[in-house]
């Protein structure tokens, strides 16, 4: 729900919008799926890992940018005719990705931070840029989800085949495999590990 809601609720993605999502793990790919489902005409996935970018295409990304060797801000601007994206979703939650998201959005665009930062992280931006760029800067706590409203919608989408939740599961594990699964998650090797007893 966090990524899906970040696109649909917090970001307000609508028909014809351009969307960029930084970070294509479970939350980022859910944001891609949400943006695609909401009618975005272009969904740009940004990540350092080609495997995650391949997965992002399966969730609805129309374009991918590997930011390991490419300036992601310039790449997103090039893909949007120089304007930047209408909505940029930071699913990583680090100062450098927040600055990238801030700069890759359209002048009237919305930045949605759904990636959770560490408590000691700080961001510094020129105040004039905050003033001059306009638009909106939003944080999204669990996708601004209201369980009574949103869970029935997601269940209906799943049951009708319009939201393939099984694609989010990278592996099933036994209870004893939790520690190695956390290590895989921290290394970015899986979207989701599900414990099966």
PDB file of C-alpha atoms in Angstrom:
ATOM      1  CA  UNK A   1       0.000   0.000   0.000  1.00  0.00           C
ATOM      2  CA  UNK A   2       2.841   2.429   0.723  1.00  0.00           C
ATOM      3  CA  UNK A   3       4.036   2.777  -2.874  1.00  0.00           C
ATOM      4  CA  UNK A   4       0.644   2.396  -4.514  1.00  0.00           C
ATOM      5  CA  UNK A   5      -0.843   5.038  -2.220  1.00  0.00           C
ATOM      6  CA  UNK A   6       2.142   7.354  -2.688  1.00  0.00           C
ATOM      7  CA  UNK A   7       1.273   7.513  -6.389  1.00  0.00           C
ATOM      8  CA  UNK A   8      -2.511   7.420  -6.226  1.00  0.00           C
ATOM      9  CA  UNK A   9      -3.292   9.281  -2.991  1.00  0.00           C
ATOM     10  CA  UNK A  10      -0.326  11.478  -2.048  1.00  0.00           C
ATOM     11  CA  UNK A  11       0.893  12.192  -5.577  1.00  0.00           C
ATOM     12  CA  UNK A  12      -2.572  12.358  -7.111  1.00  0.00           C
ATOM     13  CA  UNK A  13      -1.326  10.777 -10.353  1.00  0.00           C
ATOM     14  CA  UNK A  14      -3.962  11.094 -13.047  1.00  0.00           C
ATOM     15  CA  UNK A  15      -4.566  10.338 -16.684  1.00  0.00           C
ATOM     16  CA  UNK A  16      -1.820  11.664 -18.949  1.00  0.00           C
ATOM     17  CA  UNK A  17       0.686  12.484 -16.195  1.00  0.00           C
ATOM     18  CA  UNK A  18       4.388  11.798 -16.413  1.00  0.00           C
ATOM     19  CA  UNK A  19       5.805  10.082 -13.339  1.00  0.00           C
ATOM     20  CA  UNK A  20       9.342   9.238 -12.231  1.00  0.00           C
ATOM     21  CA  UNK A  21       9.998   6.751  -9.447  1.00  0.00           C
ATOM     22  CA  UNK A  22      13.409   6.616  -7.790  1.00  0.00           C
ATOM     23  CA  UNK A  23      14.124   3.212  -6.282  1.00  0.00           C
ATOM     24  CA  UNK A  24      12.548   0.080  -7.742  1.00  0.00           C
ATOM     25  CA  UNK A  25      12.252  -2.205  -4.753  1.00  0.00           C
ATOM     26  CA  UNK A  26       8.893  -3.334  -3.431  1.00  0.00           C
ATOM     27  CA  UNK A  27       7.654   0.171  -2.582  1.00  0.00           C
ATOM     28  CA  UNK A  28       8.930   1.755  -5.785  1.00  0.00           C
ATOM     29  CA  UNK A  29       7.430  -0.952  -7.977  1.00  0.00           C
ATOM     30  CA  UNK A  30       4.121  -0.599  -6.150  1.00  0.00           C
ATOM     31  CA  UNK A  31       4.286   3.140  -6.960  1.00  0.00           C
ATOM     32  CA  UNK A  32       4.949   2.255 -10.602  1.00  0.00           C
ATOM     33  CA  UNK A  33       1.966  -0.107 -10.613  1.00  0.00           C
ATOM     34  CA  UNK A  34      -0.214   2.572  -8.988  1.00  0.00           C
ATOM     35  CA  UNK A  35       0.862   5.282 -11.423  1.00  0.00           C
ATOM     36  CA  UNK A  36       0.289   2.992 -14.387  1.00  0.00           C
ATOM     37  CA  UNK A  37      -3.123   1.954 -13.038  1.00  0.00           C
ATOM     38  CA  UNK A  38      -4.042   5.639 -12.507  1.00  0.00           C
ATOM     39  CA  UNK A  39      -3.474   6.369 -16.204  1.00  0.00           C
ATOM     40  CA  UNK A  40      -0.006   7.939 -16.318  1.00  0.00           C
ATOM     41  CA  UNK A  41       1.129   8.125 -19.931  1.00  0.00           C
ATOM     42  CA  UNK A  42       4.814   7.804 -19.033  1.00  0.00           C
ATOM     43  CA  UNK A  43       6.293   6.110 -15.964  1.00  0.00           C
ATOM     44  CA  UNK A  44      10.062   6.386 -15.647  1.00  0.00           C
ATOM     45  CA  UNK A  45      11.822   3.941 -13.319  1.00  0.00           C
ATOM     46  CA  UNK A  46      15.173   5.041 -11.855  1.00  0.00           C
ATOM     47  CA  UNK A  47      17.503   2.621 -10.075  1.00  0.00           C
ATOM     48  CA  UNK A  48      21.124   1.475  -9.876  1.00  0.00           C
ATOM     49  CA  UNK A  49      20.322  -2.169 -10.629  1.00  0.00           C
ATOM     50  CA  UNK A  50      19.383  -3.504 -14.072  1.00  0.00           C
ATOM     51  CA  UNK A  51      17.482  -6.437 -12.545  1.00  0.00           C
ATOM     52  CA  UNK A  52      15.243  -4.074 -10.624  1.00  0.00           C
ATOM     53  CA  UNK A  53      14.719  -1.970 -13.735  1.00  0.00           C
ATOM     54  CA  UNK A  54      13.650  -5.099 -15.637  1.00  0.00           C
ATOM     55  CA  UNK A  55      11.142  -5.828 -12.858  1.00  0.00           C
ATOM     56  CA  UNK A  56       9.914  -2.217 -13.019  1.00  0.00           C
ATOM     57  CA  UNK A  57       8.926  -2.725 -16.657  1.00  0.00           C
ATOM     58  CA  UNK A  58       6.758  -5.679 -15.623  1.00  0.00           C
ATOM     59  CA  UNK A  59       4.965  -3.389 -13.147  1.00  0.00           C
ATOM     60  CA  UNK A  60       4.242  -0.753 -15.810  1.00  0.00           C
ATOM     61  CA  UNK A  61       7.354   1.394 -16.299  1.00  0.00           C
ATOM     62  CA  UNK A  62       7.482   2.756 -19.838  1.00  0.00           C
ATOM     63  CA  UNK A  63      11.115   3.903 -19.533  1.00  0.00           C
ATOM     64  CA  UNK A  64      14.067   2.991 -17.326  1.00  0.00           C
ATOM     65  CA  UNK A  65      17.145   4.916 -16.216  1.00  0.00           C
ATOM     66  CA  UNK A  66      20.147   3.231 -14.636  1.00  0.00           C
ATOM     67  CA  UNK A  67      21.559   6.037 -12.513  1.00  0.00           C
ATOM     68  CA  UNK A  68      24.828   4.225 -11.867  1.00  0.00           C
ATOM     69  CA  UNK A  69      26.375   5.679 -15.031  1.00  0.00           C
ATOM     70  CA  UNK A  70      23.814   8.293 -16.043  1.00  0.00           C
ATOM     71  CA  UNK A  71      22.705  11.564 -14.472  1.00  0.00           C
ATOM     72  CA  UNK A  72      19.115  10.643 -13.554  1.00  0.00           C
ATOM     73  CA  UNK A  73      17.931  14.261 -13.488  1.00  0.00           C
ATOM     74  CA  UNK A  74      19.148  14.902 -17.016  1.00  0.00           C
ATOM     75  CA  UNK A  75      17.769  11.558 -18.212  1.00  0.00           C
ATOM     76  CA  UNK A  76      14.282  12.252 -16.810  1.00  0.00           C
ATOM     77  CA  UNK A  77      14.316  15.765 -18.246  1.00  0.00           C
ATOM     78  CA  UNK A  78      15.297  14.381 -21.658  1.00  0.00           C
ATOM     79  CA  UNK A  79      12.446  11.854 -21.511  1.00  0.00           C
ATOM     80  CA  UNK A  80       9.947  14.609 -20.652  1.00  0.00           C
ATOM     81  CA  UNK A  81      10.872  17.109 -23.341  1.00  0.00           C
ATOM     82  CA  UNK A  82      13.050  19.119 -20.948  1.00  0.00           C
ATOM     83  CA  UNK A  83      10.213  19.836 -18.534  1.00  0.00           C
ATOM     84  CA  UNK A  84      10.609  17.198 -15.841  1.00  0.00           C
ATOM     85  CA  UNK A  85       7.984  14.840 -14.476  1.00  0.00           C
ATOM     86  CA  UNK A  86       4.583  15.883 -13.139  1.00  0.00           C
ATOM     87  CA  UNK A  87       5.067  13.623 -10.116  1.00  0.00           C
ATOM     88  CA  UNK A  88       8.367  12.262  -8.771  1.00  0.00           C
ATOM     89  CA  UNK A  89       8.278   9.588  -6.079  1.00  0.00           C
ATOM     90  CA  UNK A  90      11.367   9.047  -3.933  1.00  0.00           C
ATOM     91  CA  UNK A  91      11.076   5.470  -2.685  1.00  0.00           C
ATOM     92  CA  UNK A  92      14.639   5.458  -1.317  1.00  0.00           C
ATOM     93  CA  UNK A  93      14.583   8.192   1.326  1.00  0.00           C
ATOM     94  CA  UNK A  94      18.154   9.481   1.191  1.00  0.00           C
ATOM     95  CA  UNK A  95      19.300  13.112   0.886  1.00  0.00           C
ATOM     96  CA  UNK A  96      20.835  12.528  -2.548  1.00  0.00           C
ATOM     97  CA  UNK A  97      17.698  10.911  -3.966  1.00  0.00           C
ATOM     98  CA  UNK A  98      15.515  13.658  -2.481  1.00  0.00           C
ATOM     99  CA  UNK A  99      17.658  16.308  -4.216  1.00  0.00           C
ATOM    100  CA  UNK A 100      17.413  14.362  -7.469  1.00  0.00           C
ATOM    101  CA  UNK A 101      13.632  14.087  -7.119  1.00  0.00           C
ATOM    102  CA  UNK A 102      13.386  17.798  -6.359  1.00  0.00           C
ATOM    103  CA  UNK A 103      15.303  18.663  -9.532  1.00  0.00           C
ATOM    104  CA  UNK A 104      13.702  16.146 -11.916  1.00  0.00           C
ATOM    105  CA  UNK A 105      10.137  17.395 -11.417  1.00  0.00           C
ATOM    106  CA  UNK A 106       8.349  19.931 -13.562  1.00  0.00           C
ATOM    107  CA  UNK A 107       8.224  23.486 -12.197  1.00  0.00           C
ATOM    108  CA  UNK A 108       4.668  22.864 -11.004  1.00  0.00           C
ATOM    109  CA  UNK A 109       5.363  19.209 -10.215  1.00  0.00           C
ATOM    110  CA  UNK A 110       4.920  17.248  -7.031  1.00  0.00           C
ATOM    111  CA  UNK A 111       7.667  15.459  -5.120  1.00  0.00           C
ATOM    112  CA  UNK A 112       6.451  12.594  -2.932  1.00  0.00           C
ATOM    113  CA  UNK A 113       8.835  11.105  -0.402  1.00  0.00           C
ATOM    114  CA  UNK A 114       7.740   7.623   0.635  1.00  0.00           C
ATOM    115  CA  UNK A 115      11.189   6.146   1.351  1.00  0.00           C
ATOM    116  CA  UNK A 116      11.884   6.345   5.083  1.00  0.00           C
ATOM    117  CA  UNK A 117      15.087   8.236   5.982  1.00  0.00           C
ATOM    118  CA  UNK A 118      17.362   7.404   8.893  1.00  0.00           C
ATOM    119  CA  UNK A 119      16.912   9.718  11.914  1.00  0.00           C
ATOM    120  CA  UNK A 120      20.252  11.514  11.478  1.00  0.00           C
ATOM    121  CA  UNK A 121      19.838  12.354   7.772  1.00  0.00           C
ATOM    122  CA  UNK A 122      19.636  16.029   6.800  1.00  0.00           C
ATOM    123  CA  UNK A 123      18.830  17.848   3.551  1.00  0.00           C
ATOM    124  CA  UNK A 124      20.004  21.253   2.444  1.00  0.00           C
ATOM    125  CA  UNK A 125      18.473  23.085  -0.509  1.00  0.00           C
ATOM    126  CA  UNK A 126      18.821  26.733  -1.538  1.00  0.00           C
ATOM    127  CA  UNK A 127      15.772  28.576  -0.238  1.00  0.00           C
ATOM    128  CA  UNK A 128      15.492  30.434  -3.542  1.00  0.00           C
ATOM    129  CA  UNK A 129      15.094  27.075  -5.340  1.00  0.00           C
ATOM    130  CA  UNK A 130      12.304  26.095  -2.956  1.00  0.00           C
ATOM    131  CA  UNK A 131      10.576  29.384  -3.733  1.00  0.00           C
ATOM    132  CA  UNK A 132      11.244  29.518  -7.479  1.00  0.00           C
ATOM    133  CA  UNK A 133      10.380  25.949  -8.395  1.00  0.00           C
ATOM    134  CA  UNK A 134       6.864  26.003  -6.969  1.00  0.00           C
ATOM    135  CA  UNK A 135       4.888  22.802  -7.046  1.00  0.00           C
ATOM    136  CA  UNK A 136       4.490  20.672  -3.939  1.00  0.00           C
ATOM    137  CA  UNK A 137       6.760  18.715  -1.607  1.00  0.00           C
ATOM    138  CA  UNK A 138       4.900  15.943   0.210  1.00  0.00           C
ATOM    139  CA  UNK A 139       5.729  13.060   2.480  1.00  0.00           C
ATOM    140  CA  UNK A 140       3.662   9.911   2.293  1.00  0.00           C
ATOM    141  CA  UNK A 141       3.203   7.861   5.428  1.00  0.00           C
ATOM    142  CA  UNK A 142       2.181   4.371   4.273  1.00  0.00           C
ATOM    143  CA  UNK A 143       0.732   5.855   1.101  1.00  0.00           C
ATOM    144  CA  UNK A 144      -1.810   7.991   2.992  1.00  0.00           C
ATOM    145  CA  UNK A 145      -3.737   4.751   3.338  1.00  0.00           C
ATOM    146  CA  UNK A 146      -7.134   4.417   4.959  1.00  0.00           C
ATOM    147  CA  UNK A 147      -7.511   0.636   5.404  1.00  0.00           C
ATOM    148  CA  UNK A 148     -11.302   0.733   5.343  1.00  0.00           C
ATOM    149  CA  UNK A 149     -11.205   2.577   1.998  1.00  0.00           C
ATOM    150  CA  UNK A 150      -8.111   1.174   0.347  1.00  0.00           C
ATOM    151  CA  UNK A 151      -7.876  -2.507   1.213  1.00  0.00           C
ATOM    152  CA  UNK A 152     -11.221  -3.387  -0.415  1.00  0.00           C
ATOM    153  CA  UNK A 153     -10.112  -1.533  -3.567  1.00  0.00           C
ATOM    154  CA  UNK A 154      -6.807  -3.412  -3.687  1.00  0.00           C
ATOM    155  CA  UNK A 155      -8.569  -6.729  -3.070  1.00  0.00           C
ATOM    156  CA  UNK A 156     -11.003  -6.016  -5.910  1.00  0.00           C
ATOM    157  CA  UNK A 157      -8.115  -5.096  -8.229  1.00  0.00           C
ATOM    158  CA  UNK A 158      -6.320  -8.319  -7.297  1.00  0.00           C
ATOM    159  CA  UNK A 159      -9.397 -10.535  -7.703  1.00  0.00           C
ATOM    160  CA  UNK A 160     -10.196  -8.987 -11.084  1.00  0.00           C
ATOM    161  CA  UNK A 161      -6.632  -9.581 -12.320  1.00  0.00           C
ATOM    162  CA  UNK A 162      -5.797  -5.881 -12.585  1.00  0.00           C
ATOM    163  CA  UNK A 163      -3.129  -5.948  -9.847  1.00  0.00           C
ATOM    164  CA  UNK A 164      -0.782  -8.939  -9.804  1.00  0.00           C
ATOM    165  CA  UNK A 165       0.390  -9.042  -6.193  1.00  0.00           C
ATOM    166  CA  UNK A 166       2.245 -12.311  -6.731  1.00  0.00           C
ATOM    167  CA  UNK A 167       4.871 -10.474  -8.814  1.00  0.00           C
ATOM    168  CA  UNK A 168       5.972  -8.716  -5.625  1.00  0.00           C
ATOM    169  CA  UNK A 169       7.037 -11.995  -4.012  1.00  0.00           C
ATOM    170  CA  UNK A 170      10.646 -12.806  -4.847  1.00  0.00           C
ATOM    171  CA  UNK A 171      10.856 -15.904  -2.684  1.00  0.00           C
ATOM    172  CA  UNK A 172       9.144 -17.938  -0.014  1.00  0.00           C
ATOM    173  CA  UNK A 173      11.210 -18.826   3.034  1.00  0.00           C
ATOM    174  CA  UNK A 174      10.999 -20.857   6.229  1.00  0.00           C
ATOM    175  CA  UNK A 175      10.946 -19.122   9.601  1.00  0.00           C
ATOM    176  CA  UNK A 176      14.581 -20.098  10.181  1.00  0.00           C
ATOM    177  CA  UNK A 177      15.617 -18.191   7.030  1.00  0.00           C
ATOM    178  CA  UNK A 178      14.546 -14.743   8.250  1.00  0.00           C
ATOM    179  CA  UNK A 179      18.052 -13.423   9.007  1.00  0.00           C
ATOM    180  CA  UNK A 180      19.463 -14.304   5.563  1.00  0.00           C
ATOM    181  CA  UNK A 181      16.294 -12.849   3.990  1.00  0.00           C
ATOM    182  CA  UNK A 182      16.872  -9.531   5.786  1.00  0.00           C
ATOM    183  CA  UNK A 183      20.454  -9.537   4.506  1.00  0.00           C
ATOM    184  CA  UNK A 184      19.186 -10.105   0.933  1.00  0.00           C
ATOM    185  CA  UNK A 185      16.706  -7.251   1.359  1.00  0.00           C
ATOM    186  CA  UNK A 186      19.432  -4.891   2.603  1.00  0.00           C
ATOM    187  CA  UNK A 187      21.593  -5.803  -0.399  1.00  0.00           C
ATOM    188  CA  UNK A 188      18.650  -5.111  -2.713  1.00  0.00           C
ATOM    189  CA  UNK A 189      18.469  -8.665  -4.045  1.00  0.00           C
ATOM    190  CA  UNK A 190      14.728  -9.254  -3.471  1.00  0.00           C
ATOM    191  CA  UNK A 191      11.454  -7.343  -3.620  1.00  0.00           C
ATOM    192  CA  UNK A 192       9.724  -9.359  -0.886  1.00  0.00           C
ATOM    193  CA  UNK A 193      10.456 -12.553   1.001  1.00  0.00           C
ATOM    194  CA  UNK A 194       7.360 -14.250   2.400  1.00  0.00           C
ATOM    195  CA  UNK A 195       7.526 -16.627   5.349  1.00  0.00           C
ATOM    196  CA  UNK A 196       5.669 -19.893   4.760  1.00  0.00           C
ATOM    197  CA  UNK A 197       5.110 -22.197   7.734  1.00  0.00           C
TER     198      UNK A 197
END
